[in-house]
Coordinates of N, CA and C in Angstrom, one line a residue:
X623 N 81.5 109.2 108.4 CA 81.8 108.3 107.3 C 80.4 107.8 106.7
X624 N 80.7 107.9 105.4 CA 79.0 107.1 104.7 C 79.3 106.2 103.7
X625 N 79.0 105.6 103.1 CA 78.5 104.4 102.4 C 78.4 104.8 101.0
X626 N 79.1 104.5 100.1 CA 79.1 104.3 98.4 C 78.2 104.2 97.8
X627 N 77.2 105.3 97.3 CA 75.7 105.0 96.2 C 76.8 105.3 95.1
X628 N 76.2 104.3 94.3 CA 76.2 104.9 92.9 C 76.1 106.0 91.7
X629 N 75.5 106.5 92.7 CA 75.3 107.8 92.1 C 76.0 109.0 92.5
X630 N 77.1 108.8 93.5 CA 77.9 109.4 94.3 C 79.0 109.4 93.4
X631 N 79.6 108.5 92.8 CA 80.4 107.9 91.9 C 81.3 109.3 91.2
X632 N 80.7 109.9 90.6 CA 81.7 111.0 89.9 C 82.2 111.5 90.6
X633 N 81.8 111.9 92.0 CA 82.6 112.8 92.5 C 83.7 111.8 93.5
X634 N 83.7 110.6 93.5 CA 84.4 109.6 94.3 C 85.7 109.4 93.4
X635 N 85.8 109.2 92.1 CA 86.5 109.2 90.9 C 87.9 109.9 91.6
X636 N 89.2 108.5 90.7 CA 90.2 109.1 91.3 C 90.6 109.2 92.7
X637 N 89.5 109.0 93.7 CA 90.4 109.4 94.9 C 90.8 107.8 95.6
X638 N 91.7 108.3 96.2 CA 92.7 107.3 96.5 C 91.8 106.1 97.2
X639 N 92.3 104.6 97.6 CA 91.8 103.6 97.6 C 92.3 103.5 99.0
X640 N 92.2 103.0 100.2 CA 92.8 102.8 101.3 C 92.6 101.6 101.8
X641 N 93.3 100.7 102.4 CA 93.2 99.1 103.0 C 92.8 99.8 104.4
X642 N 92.0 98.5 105.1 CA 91.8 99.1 106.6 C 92.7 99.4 107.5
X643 N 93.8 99.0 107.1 CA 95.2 99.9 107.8 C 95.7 101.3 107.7
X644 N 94.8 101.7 106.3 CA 95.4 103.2 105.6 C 96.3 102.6 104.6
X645 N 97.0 101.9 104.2 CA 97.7 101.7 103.2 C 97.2 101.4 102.0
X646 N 97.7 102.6 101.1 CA 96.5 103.0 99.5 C 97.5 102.0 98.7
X647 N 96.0 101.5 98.1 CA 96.1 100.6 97.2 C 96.4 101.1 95.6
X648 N 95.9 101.9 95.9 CA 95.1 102.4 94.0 C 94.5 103.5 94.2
X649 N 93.3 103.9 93.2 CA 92.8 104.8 92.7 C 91.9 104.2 92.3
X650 N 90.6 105.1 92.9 CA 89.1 104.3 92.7 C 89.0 104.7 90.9
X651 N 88.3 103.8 90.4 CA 88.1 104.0 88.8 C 86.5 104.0 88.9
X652 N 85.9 103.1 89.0 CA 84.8 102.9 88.8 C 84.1 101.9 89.8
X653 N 82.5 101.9 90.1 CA 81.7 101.3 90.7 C 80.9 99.9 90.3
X654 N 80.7 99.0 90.7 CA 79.9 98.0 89.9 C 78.3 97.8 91.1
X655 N 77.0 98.1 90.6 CA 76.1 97.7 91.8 C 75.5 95.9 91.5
X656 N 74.7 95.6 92.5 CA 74.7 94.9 92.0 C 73.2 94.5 91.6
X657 N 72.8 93.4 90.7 CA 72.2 93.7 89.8 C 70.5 93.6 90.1
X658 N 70.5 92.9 91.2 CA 69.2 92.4 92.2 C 69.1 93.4 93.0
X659 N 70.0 94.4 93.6 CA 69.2 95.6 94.5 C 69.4 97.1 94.4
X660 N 70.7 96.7 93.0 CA 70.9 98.2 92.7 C 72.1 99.3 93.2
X661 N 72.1 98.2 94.8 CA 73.5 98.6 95.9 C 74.6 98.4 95.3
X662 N 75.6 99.1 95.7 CA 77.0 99.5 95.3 C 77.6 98.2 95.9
X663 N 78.2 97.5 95.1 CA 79.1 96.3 95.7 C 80.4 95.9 95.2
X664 N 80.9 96.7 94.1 CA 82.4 96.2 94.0 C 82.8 97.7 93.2
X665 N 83.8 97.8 93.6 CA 85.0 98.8 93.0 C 85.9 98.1 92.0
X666 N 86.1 99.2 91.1 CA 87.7 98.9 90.5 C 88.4 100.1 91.0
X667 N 90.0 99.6 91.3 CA 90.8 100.3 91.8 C 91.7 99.8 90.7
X668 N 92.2 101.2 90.2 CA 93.7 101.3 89.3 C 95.1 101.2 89.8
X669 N 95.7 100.1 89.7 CA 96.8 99.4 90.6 C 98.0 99.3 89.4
X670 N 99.2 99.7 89.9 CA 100.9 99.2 89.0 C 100.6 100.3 88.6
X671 N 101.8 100.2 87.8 CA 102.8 101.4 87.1 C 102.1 102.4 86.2
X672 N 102.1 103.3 86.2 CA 101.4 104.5 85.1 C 101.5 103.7 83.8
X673 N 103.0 102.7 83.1 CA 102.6 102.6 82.2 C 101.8 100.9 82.0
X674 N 101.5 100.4 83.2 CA 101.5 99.0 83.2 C 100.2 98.9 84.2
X675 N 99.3 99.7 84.2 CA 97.7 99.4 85.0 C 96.8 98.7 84.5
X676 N 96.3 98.3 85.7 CA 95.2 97.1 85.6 C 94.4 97.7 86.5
X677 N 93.0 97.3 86.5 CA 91.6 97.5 87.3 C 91.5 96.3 87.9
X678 N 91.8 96.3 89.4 CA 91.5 95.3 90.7 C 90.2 95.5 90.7
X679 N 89.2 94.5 91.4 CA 88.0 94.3 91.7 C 88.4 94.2 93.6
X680 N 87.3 94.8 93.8 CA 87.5 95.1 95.8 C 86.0 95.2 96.5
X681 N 85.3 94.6 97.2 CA 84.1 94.8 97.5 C 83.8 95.8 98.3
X682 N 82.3 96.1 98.2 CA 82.7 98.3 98.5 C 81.6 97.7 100.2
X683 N 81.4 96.3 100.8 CA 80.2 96.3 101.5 C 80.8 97.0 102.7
X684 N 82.2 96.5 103.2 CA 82.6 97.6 104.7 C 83.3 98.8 104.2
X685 N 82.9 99.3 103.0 CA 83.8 100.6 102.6 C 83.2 101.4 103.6
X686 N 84.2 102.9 103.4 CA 83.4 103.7 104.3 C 84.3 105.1 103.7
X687 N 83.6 106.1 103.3 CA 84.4 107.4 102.9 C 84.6 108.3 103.8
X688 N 86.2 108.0 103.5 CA 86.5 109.5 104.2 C 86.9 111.1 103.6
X689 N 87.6 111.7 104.1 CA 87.6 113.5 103.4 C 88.1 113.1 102.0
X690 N 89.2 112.3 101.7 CA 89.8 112.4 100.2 C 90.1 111.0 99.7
X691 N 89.1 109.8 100.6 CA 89.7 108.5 100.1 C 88.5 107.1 100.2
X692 N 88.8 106.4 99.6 CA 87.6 105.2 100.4 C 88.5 104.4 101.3
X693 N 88.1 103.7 102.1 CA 88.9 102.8 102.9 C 88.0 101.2 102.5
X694 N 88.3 100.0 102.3 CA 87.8 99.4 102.0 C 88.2 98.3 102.9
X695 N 87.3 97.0 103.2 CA 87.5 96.1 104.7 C 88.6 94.8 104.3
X696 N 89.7 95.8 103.2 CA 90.2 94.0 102.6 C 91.9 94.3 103.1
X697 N 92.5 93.4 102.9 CA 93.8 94.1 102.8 C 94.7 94.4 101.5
X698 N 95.5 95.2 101.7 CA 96.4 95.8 100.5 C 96.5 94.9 99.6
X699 N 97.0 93.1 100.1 CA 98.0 92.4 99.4 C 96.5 91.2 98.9
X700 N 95.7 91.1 99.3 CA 94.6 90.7 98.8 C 93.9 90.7 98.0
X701 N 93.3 92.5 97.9 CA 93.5 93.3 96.4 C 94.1 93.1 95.7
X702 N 95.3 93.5 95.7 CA 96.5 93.1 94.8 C 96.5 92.0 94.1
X703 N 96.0 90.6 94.4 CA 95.8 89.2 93.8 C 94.7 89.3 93.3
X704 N 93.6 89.9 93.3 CA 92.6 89.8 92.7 C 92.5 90.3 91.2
X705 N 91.1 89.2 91.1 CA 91.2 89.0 89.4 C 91.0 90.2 88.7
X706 N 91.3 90.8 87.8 CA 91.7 92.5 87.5 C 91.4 92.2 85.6
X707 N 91.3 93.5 85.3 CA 91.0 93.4 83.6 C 92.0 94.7 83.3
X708 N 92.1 94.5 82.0 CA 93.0 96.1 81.5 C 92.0 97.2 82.1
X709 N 92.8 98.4 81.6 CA 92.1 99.8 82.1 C 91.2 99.9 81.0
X710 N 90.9 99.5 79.8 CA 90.2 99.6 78.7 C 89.2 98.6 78.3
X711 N 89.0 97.6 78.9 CA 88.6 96.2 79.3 C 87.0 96.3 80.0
X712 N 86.0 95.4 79.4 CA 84.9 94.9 79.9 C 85.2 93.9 80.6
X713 N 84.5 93.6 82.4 CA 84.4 92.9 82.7 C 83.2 91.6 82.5
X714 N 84.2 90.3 81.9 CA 82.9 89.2 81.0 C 82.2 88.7 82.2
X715 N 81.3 88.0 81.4 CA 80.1 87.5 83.0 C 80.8 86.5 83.1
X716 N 81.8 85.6 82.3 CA 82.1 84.6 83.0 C 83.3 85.3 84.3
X717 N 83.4 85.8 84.5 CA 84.9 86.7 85.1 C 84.3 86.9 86.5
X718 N 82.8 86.8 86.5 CA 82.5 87.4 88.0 C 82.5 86.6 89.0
X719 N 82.4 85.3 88.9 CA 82.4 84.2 89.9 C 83.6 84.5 90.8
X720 N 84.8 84.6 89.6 CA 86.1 84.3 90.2 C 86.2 85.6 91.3
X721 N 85.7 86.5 91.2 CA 85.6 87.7 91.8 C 85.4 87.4 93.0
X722 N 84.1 86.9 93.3 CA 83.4 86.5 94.5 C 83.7 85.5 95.9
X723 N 84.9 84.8 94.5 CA 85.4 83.5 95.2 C 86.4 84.0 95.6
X724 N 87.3 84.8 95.0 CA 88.5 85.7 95.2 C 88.4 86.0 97.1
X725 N 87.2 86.9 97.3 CA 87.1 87.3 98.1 C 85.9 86.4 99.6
X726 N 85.6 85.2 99.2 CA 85.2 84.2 100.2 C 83.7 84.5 100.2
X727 N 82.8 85.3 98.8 CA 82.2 85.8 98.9 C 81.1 85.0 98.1
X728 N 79.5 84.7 98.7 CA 78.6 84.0 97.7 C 78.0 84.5 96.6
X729 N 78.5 83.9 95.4 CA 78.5 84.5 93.9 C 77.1 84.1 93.9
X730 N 75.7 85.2 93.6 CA 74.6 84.8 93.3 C 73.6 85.1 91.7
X731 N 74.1 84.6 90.8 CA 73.7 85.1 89.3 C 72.1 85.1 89.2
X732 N 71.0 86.2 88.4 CA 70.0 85.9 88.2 C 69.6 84.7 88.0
X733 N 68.1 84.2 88.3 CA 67.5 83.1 87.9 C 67.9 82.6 86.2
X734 N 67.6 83.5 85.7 CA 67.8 83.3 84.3 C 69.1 83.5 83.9
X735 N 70.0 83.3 84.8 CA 71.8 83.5 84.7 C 72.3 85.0 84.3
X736 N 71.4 86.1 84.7 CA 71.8 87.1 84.3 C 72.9 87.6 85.4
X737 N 73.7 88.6 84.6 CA 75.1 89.0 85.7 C 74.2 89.5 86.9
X738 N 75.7 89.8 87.9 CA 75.0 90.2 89.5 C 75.7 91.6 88.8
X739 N 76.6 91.7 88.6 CA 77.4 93.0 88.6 C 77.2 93.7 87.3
X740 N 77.1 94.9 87.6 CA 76.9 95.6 86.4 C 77.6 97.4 86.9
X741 N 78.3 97.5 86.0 CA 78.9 99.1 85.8 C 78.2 100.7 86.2
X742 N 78.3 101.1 86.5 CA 77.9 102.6 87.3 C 78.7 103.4 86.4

């Protein structure tokens, strides 16, 4: 099992999302690193109905990949409540705190207030 670069990313696309139980969440969509080291640190996973999806935010730091999935260190129903945007949707910089808090996690914005997260 290895660890989520960024640059890994296209070929990651689409494959299924897994809670550390094995129970899939979603469908990895995209990567966010973050903006001070460049590391991979949050996923969106494509969650609900073919005609009713939204992009969950899930942090990639205990991910780990396996043959056709990521497994990620959160649980299914956790994910699920977290703060999410349309499938067609920018994530705003005001939107990332809630992300971090979401997950019990310390939101650290540039000196000059620039985002932590940024898209892959």
């Amino acid at each position: 099992m290895k660890s989520i670069h960024a640059a890994d990313i296209r070929e990651w696309r689409n494959r299924n999302v897994v809670d550390f139980e094995g129970h899939k969440i979603g469908v990895l969509e995209a990567v966010y690193v973050d903006t001070a080291t460049d590391e991979s640190a949050m996923a969106t996973v494509r969650i609900g109905l073919p005609t009713r999806q939204r992009l969950a935010f899930v942090p990639l730091g205990d991910a780990i990949l396996g043959p056709d999935y990521v497994k990620v260190g959160y649980a299914k129903s956790l994910v699920k409540k977290a703060p999410s945007i349309g499938t067609d949707d920018i994530l705003p910089a005001e939107g990332e705190e809630a992300i971090f808090q979401h997950y019990g996690m310390e939101y650290r914005p540039g000196a000059g207030g620039e985002r932590q997260l940024a898209r892959r």
